[in-house]
Coordinates of N, CA and C in Angstrom, one line a residue:
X1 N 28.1 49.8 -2.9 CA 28.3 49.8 -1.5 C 27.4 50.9 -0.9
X2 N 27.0 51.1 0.2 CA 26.3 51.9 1.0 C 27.1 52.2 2.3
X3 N 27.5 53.1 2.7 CA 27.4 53.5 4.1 C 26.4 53.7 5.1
X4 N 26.7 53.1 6.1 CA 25.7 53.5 7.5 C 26.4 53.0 8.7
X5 N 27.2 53.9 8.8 CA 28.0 54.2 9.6 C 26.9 54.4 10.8
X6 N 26.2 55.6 10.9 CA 25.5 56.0 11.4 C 24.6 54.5 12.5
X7 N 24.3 54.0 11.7 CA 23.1 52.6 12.2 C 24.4 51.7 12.9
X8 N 26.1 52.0 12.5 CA 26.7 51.1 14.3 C 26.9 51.3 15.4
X9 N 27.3 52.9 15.0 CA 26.9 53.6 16.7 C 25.5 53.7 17.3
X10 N 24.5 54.3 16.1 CA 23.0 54.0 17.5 C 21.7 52.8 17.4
X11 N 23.1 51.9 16.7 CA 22.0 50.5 16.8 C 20.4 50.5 16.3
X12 N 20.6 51.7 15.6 CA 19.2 51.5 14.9 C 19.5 51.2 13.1
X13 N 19.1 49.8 12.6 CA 19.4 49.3 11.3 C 17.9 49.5 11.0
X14 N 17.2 50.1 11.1 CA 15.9 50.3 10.2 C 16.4 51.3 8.7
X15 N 15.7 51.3 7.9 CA 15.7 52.2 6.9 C 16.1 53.8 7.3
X16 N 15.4 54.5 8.1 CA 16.0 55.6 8.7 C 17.3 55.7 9.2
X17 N 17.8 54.7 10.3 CA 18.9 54.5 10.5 C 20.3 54.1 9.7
X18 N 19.6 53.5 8.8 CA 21.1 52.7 7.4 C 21.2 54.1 6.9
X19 N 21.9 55.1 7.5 CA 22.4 56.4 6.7 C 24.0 56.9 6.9
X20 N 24.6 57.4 6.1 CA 25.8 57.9 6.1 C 26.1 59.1 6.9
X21 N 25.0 59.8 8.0 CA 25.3 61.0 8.1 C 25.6 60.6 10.0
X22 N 26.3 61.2 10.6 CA 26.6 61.1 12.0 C 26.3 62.1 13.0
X23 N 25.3 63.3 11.6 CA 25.1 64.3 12.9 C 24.7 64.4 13.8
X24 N 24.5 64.6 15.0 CA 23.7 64.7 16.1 C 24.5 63.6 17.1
X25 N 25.2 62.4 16.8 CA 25.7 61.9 17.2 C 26.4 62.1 18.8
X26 N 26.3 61.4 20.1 CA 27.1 62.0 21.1 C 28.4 61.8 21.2
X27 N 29.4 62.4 21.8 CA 30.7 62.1 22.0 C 30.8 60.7 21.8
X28 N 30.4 59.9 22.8 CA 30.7 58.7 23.2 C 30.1 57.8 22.2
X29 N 29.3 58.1 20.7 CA 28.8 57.4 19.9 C 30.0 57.8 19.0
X30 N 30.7 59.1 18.8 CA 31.5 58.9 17.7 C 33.0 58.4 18.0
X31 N 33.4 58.4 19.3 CA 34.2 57.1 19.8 C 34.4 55.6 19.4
X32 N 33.0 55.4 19.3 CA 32.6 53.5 19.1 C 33.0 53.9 17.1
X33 N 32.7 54.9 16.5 CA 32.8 55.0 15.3 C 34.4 55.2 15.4
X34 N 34.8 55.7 15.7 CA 36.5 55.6 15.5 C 36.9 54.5 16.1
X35 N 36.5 53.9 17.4 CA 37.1 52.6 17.6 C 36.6 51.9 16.3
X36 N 35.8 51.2 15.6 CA 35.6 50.8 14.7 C 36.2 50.9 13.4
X37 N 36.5 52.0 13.4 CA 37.4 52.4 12.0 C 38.7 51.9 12.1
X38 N 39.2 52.3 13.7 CA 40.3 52.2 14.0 C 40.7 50.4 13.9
X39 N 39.5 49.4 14.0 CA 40.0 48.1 14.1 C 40.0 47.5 13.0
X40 N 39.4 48.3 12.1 CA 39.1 47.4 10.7 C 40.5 48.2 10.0
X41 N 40.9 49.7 9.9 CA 42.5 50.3 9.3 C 43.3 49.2 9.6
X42 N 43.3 48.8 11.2 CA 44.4 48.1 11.2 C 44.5 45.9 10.7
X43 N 43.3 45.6 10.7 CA 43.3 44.3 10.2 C 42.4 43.8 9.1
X44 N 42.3 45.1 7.9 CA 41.6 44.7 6.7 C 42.4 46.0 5.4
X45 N 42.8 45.1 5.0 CA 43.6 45.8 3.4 C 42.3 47.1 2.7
X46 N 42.2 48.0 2.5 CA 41.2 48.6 2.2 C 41.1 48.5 0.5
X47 N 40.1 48.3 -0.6 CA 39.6 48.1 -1.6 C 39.2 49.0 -2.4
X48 N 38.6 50.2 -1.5 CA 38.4 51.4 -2.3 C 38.0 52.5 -1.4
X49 N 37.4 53.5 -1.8 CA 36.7 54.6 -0.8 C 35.0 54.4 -1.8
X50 N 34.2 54.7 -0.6 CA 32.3 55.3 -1.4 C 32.4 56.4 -1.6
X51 N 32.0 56.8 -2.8 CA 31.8 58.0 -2.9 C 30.4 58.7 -2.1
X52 N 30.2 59.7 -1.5 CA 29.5 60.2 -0.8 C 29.2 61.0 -0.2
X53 N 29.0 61.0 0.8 CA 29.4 62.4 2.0 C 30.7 62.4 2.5
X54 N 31.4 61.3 2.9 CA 32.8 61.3 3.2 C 34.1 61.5 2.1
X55 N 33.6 60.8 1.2 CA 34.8 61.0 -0.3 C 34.1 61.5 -1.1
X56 N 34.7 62.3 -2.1 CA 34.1 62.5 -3.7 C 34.7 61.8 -4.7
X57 N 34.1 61.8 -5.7 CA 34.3 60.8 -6.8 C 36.3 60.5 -7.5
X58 N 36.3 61.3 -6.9 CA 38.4 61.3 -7.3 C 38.8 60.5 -5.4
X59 N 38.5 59.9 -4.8 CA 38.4 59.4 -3.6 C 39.2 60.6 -2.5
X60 N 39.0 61.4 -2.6 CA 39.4 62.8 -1.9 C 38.4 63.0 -0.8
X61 N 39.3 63.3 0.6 CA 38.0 64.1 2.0 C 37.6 64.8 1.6
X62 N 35.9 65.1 2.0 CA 34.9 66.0 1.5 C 35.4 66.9 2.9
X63 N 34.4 68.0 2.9 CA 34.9 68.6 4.3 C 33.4 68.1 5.2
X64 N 32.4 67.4 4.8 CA 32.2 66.7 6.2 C 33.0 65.7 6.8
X65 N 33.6 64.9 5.8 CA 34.7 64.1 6.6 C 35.5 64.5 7.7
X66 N 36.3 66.1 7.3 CA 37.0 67.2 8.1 C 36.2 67.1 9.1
X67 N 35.2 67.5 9.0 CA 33.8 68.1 9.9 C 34.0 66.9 10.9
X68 N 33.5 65.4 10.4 CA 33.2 64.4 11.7 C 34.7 64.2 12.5
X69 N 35.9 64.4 12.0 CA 37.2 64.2 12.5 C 37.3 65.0 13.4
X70 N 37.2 66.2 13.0 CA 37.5 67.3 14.3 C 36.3 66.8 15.7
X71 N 35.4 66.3 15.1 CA 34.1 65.9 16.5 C 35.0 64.9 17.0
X72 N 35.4 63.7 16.5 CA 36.1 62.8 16.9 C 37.3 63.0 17.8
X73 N 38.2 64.4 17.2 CA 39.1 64.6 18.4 C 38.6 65.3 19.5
X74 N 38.0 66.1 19.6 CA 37.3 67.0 20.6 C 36.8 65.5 21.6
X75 N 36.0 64.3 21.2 CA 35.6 63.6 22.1 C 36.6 62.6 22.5
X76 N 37.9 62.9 21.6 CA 39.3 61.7 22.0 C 39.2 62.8 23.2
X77 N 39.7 64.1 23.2 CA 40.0 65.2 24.7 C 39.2 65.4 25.3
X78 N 37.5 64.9 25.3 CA 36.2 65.0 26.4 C 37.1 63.4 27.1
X79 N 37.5 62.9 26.2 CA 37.7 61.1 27.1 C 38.7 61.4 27.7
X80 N 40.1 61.9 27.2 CA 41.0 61.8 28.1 C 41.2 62.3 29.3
X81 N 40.2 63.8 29.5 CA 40.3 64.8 30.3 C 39.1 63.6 31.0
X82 N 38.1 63.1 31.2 CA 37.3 62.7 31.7 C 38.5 61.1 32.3
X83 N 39.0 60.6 31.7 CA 40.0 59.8 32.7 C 40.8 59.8 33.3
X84 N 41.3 61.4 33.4 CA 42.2 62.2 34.0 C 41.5 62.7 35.3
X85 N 40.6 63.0 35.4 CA 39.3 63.1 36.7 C 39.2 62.0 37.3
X86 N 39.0 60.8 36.7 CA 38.5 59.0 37.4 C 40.2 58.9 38.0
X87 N 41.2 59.3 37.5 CA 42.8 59.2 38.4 C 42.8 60.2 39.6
X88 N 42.1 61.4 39.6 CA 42.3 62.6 40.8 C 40.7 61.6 41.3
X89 N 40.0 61.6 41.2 CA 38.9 61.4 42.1 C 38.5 60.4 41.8
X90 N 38.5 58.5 41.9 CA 38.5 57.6 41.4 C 37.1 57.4 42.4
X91 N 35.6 56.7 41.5 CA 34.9 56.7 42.5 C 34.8 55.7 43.5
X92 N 34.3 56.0 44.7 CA 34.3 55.0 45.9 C 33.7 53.8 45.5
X93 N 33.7 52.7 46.9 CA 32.5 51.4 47.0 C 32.0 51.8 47.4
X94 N 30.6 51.0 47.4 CA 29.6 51.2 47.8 C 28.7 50.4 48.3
X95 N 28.1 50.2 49.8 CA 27.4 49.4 49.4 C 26.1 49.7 50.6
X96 N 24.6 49.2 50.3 CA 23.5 49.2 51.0 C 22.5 48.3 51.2
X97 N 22.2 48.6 52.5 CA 21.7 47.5 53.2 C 20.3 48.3 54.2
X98 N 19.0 48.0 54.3 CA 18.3 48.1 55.0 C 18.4 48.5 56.4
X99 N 19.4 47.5 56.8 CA 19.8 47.2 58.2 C 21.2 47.9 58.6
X100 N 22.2 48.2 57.7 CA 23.2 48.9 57.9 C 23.1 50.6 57.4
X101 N 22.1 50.8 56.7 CA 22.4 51.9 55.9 C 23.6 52.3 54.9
X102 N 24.1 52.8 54.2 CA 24.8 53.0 53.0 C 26.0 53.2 54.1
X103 N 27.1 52.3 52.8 CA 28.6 52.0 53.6 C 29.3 52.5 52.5
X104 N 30.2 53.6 52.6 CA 31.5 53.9 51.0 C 32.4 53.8 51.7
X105 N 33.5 52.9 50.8 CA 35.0 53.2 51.0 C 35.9 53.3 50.1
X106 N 37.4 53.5 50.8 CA 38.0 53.4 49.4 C 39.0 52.3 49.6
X107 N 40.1 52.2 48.7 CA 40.9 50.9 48.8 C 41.8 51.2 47.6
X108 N 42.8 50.8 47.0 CA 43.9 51.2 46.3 C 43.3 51.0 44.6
X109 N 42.2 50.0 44.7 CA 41.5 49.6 43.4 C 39.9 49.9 43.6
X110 N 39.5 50.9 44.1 CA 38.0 51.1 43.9 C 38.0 52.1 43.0
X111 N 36.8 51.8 42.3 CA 36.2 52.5 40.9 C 36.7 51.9 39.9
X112 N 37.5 50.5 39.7 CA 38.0 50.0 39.3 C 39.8 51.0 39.0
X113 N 40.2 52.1 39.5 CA 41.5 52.5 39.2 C 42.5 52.1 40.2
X114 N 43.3 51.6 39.9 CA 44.8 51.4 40.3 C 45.6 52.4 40.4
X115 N 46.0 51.9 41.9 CA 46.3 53.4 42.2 C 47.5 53.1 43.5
X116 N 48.4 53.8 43.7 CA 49.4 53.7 44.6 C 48.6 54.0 46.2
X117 N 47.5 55.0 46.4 CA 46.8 55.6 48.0 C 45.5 54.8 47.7
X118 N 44.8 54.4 48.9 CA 43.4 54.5 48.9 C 42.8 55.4 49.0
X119 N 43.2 56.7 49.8 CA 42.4 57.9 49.9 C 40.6 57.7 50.7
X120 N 40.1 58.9 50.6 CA 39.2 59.1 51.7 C 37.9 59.5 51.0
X121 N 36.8 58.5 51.6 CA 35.3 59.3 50.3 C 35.0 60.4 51.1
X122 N 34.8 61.6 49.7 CA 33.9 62.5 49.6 C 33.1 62.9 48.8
X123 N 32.1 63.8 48.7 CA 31.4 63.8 47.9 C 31.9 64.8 46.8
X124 N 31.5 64.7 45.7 CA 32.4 65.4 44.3 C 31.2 66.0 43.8
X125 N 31.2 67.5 43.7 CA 29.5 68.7 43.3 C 30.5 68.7 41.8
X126 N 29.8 68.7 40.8 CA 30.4 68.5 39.6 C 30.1 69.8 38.9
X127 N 30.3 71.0 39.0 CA 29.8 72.4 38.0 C 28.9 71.7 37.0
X128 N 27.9 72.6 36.9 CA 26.7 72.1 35.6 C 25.7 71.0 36.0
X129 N 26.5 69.6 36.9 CA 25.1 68.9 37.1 C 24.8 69.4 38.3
X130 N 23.6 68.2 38.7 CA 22.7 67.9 40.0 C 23.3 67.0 40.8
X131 N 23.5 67.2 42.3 CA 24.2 66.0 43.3 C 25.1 65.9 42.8
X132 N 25.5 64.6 43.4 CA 26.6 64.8 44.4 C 27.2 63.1 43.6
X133 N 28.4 63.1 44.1 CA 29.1 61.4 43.9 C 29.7 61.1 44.5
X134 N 30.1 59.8 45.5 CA 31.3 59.8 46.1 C 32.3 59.1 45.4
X135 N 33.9 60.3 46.0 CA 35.2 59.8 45.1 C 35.6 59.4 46.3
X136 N 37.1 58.9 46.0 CA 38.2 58.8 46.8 C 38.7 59.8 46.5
X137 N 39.6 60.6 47.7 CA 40.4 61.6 47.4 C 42.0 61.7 48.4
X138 N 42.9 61.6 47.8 CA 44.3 61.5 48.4 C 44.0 62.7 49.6
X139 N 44.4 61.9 50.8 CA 44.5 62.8 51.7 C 45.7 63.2 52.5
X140 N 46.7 63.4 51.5 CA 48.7 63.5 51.6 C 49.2 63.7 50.7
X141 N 49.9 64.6 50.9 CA 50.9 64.9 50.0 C 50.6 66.1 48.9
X142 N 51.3 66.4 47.7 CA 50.6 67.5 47.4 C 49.6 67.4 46.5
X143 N 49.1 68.5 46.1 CA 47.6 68.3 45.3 C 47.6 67.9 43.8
X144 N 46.7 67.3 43.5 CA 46.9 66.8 41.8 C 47.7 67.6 41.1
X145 N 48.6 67.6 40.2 CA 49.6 67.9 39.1 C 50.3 69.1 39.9
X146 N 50.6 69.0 41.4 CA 51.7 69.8 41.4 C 52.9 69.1 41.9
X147 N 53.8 69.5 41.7 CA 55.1 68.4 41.6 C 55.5 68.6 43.4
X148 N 55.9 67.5 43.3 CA 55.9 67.1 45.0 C 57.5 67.8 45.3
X149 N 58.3 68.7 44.6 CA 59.0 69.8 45.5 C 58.2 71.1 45.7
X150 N 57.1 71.4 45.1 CA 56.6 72.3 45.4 C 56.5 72.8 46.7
X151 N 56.2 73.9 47.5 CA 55.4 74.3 48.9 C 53.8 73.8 48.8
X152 N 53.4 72.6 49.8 CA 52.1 72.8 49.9 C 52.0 72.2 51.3
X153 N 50.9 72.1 51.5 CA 50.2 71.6 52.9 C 50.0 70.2 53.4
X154 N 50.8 69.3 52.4 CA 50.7 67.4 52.7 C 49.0 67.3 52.8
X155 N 48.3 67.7 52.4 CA 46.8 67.4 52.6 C 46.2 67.0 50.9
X156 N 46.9 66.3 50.4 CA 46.9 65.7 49.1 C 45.3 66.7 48.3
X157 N 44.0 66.7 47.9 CA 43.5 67.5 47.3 C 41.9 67.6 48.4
X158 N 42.0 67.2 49.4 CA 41.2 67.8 50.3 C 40.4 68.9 50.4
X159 N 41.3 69.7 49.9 CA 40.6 71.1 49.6 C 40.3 71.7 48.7
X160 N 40.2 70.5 47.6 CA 39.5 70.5 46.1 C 38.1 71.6 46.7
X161 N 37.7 72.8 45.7 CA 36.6 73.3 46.2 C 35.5 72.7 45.6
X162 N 35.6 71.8 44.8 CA 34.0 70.7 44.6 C 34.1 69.4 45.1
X163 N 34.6 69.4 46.6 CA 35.0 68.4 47.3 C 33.8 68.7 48.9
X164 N 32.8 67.8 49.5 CA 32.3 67.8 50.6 C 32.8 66.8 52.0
X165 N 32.8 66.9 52.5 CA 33.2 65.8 53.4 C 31.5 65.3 54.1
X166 N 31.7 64.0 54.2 CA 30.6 63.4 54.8 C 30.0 63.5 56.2
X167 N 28.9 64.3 56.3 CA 28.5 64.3 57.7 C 28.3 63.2 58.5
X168 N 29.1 63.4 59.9 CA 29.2 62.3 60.8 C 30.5 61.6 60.5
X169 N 31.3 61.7 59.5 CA 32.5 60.9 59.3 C 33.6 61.2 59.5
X170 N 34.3 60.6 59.9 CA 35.9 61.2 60.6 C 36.3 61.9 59.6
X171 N 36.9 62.5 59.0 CA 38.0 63.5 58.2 C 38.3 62.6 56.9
X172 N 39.2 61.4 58.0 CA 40.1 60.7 57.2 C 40.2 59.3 57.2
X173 N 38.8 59.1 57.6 CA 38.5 57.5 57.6 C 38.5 57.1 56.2
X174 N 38.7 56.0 56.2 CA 38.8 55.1 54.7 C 37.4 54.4 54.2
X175 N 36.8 54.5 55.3 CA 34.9 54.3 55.2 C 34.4 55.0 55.9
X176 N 33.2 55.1 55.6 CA 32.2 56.0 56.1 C 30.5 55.3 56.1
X177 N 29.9 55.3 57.0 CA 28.1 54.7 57.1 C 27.4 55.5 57.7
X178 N 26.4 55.6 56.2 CA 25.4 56.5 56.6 C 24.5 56.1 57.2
X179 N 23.8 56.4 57.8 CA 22.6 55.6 58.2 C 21.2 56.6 57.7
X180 N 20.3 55.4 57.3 CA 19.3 56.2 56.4 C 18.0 55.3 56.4

């Protein structure tokens, strides 16, 4: 047997690529490697372990094994905290036209999330990148994860400080057109 693991996350099956090692690998490539692992554990009887970089010859975890697991969880919690963001700030529609200039709105299912509010686009400055995105953002009630007996302002997270409001657009309109 051979492992190359490596060549199903980055689609390169050349000779370089048919390798066992996953270093360098990004979050979201060692994901597709645990979803994969995770579909074949659950609907193929396993036969043996390779010996290699993942098992040694007594079929025992090497500690790169240890090594790629811990990467694996760290990008299970980059994923969940990252769809825990697409629930607080779900991104807007969108749409552009020559003749209209750029139109965002929101709606109870834009960004593809389901969601009880439609909420209101603004633009979302993300620490570390460049520009800007437009989210939906609840504009009632209290602010993400604080429990609604709390004291707050009914201005749901409006006053997120990496939140902009759209120049020329009402506050709390549900669309917004730019013209450009």
């Amino acid at each position: 047997g051979r492992d190359a693991t490596r060549a199903f996350a980055s689609g390169d099956f050349s000779a370089a690529g048919l390798v066992d090692s996953v270093s360098g690998l990004s979050p979201a490539e060692l994901l597709s490697i645990h979803s994969w692992l995770s579909f074949y554990q659950h609907n193929y009887e396993p036969v043996g372990k390779l010996v290699g970089r993942f098992y040694d010859e007594n079929g025992a975890p090497t500690e790169a094994l240890r090594e790629v697991e811990a990467a694996i969880e760290e990008a299970l919690k980059l994923q969940a905290e990252s769809e825990q963001k697409q629930q607080q700030f779900p991104p807007c529609n969108s749409e552009w036209s020559s003749a209209k200039g750029t139109r965002f709105w929101c709606s109870r299912q834009s960004g593809g999330v389901h969601r009880a509010w439609a909420g209101v686009p603004r633009k979302l400055h993300r620490p570390g990148s460049r520009g800007s995105s437009c989210v939906c953002v609840r504009s009632s009630g209290p602010p993400w994860g604080q429990p609604g007996s709390a004291p707050h302002s009914d201005r749901g997270d409006l006053d997120h400080p990496h939140l902009e409001q759209y120049e020329g657009c009402h506050p709390l309109a549900e669309q917004c057109v730019l013209l450009t």
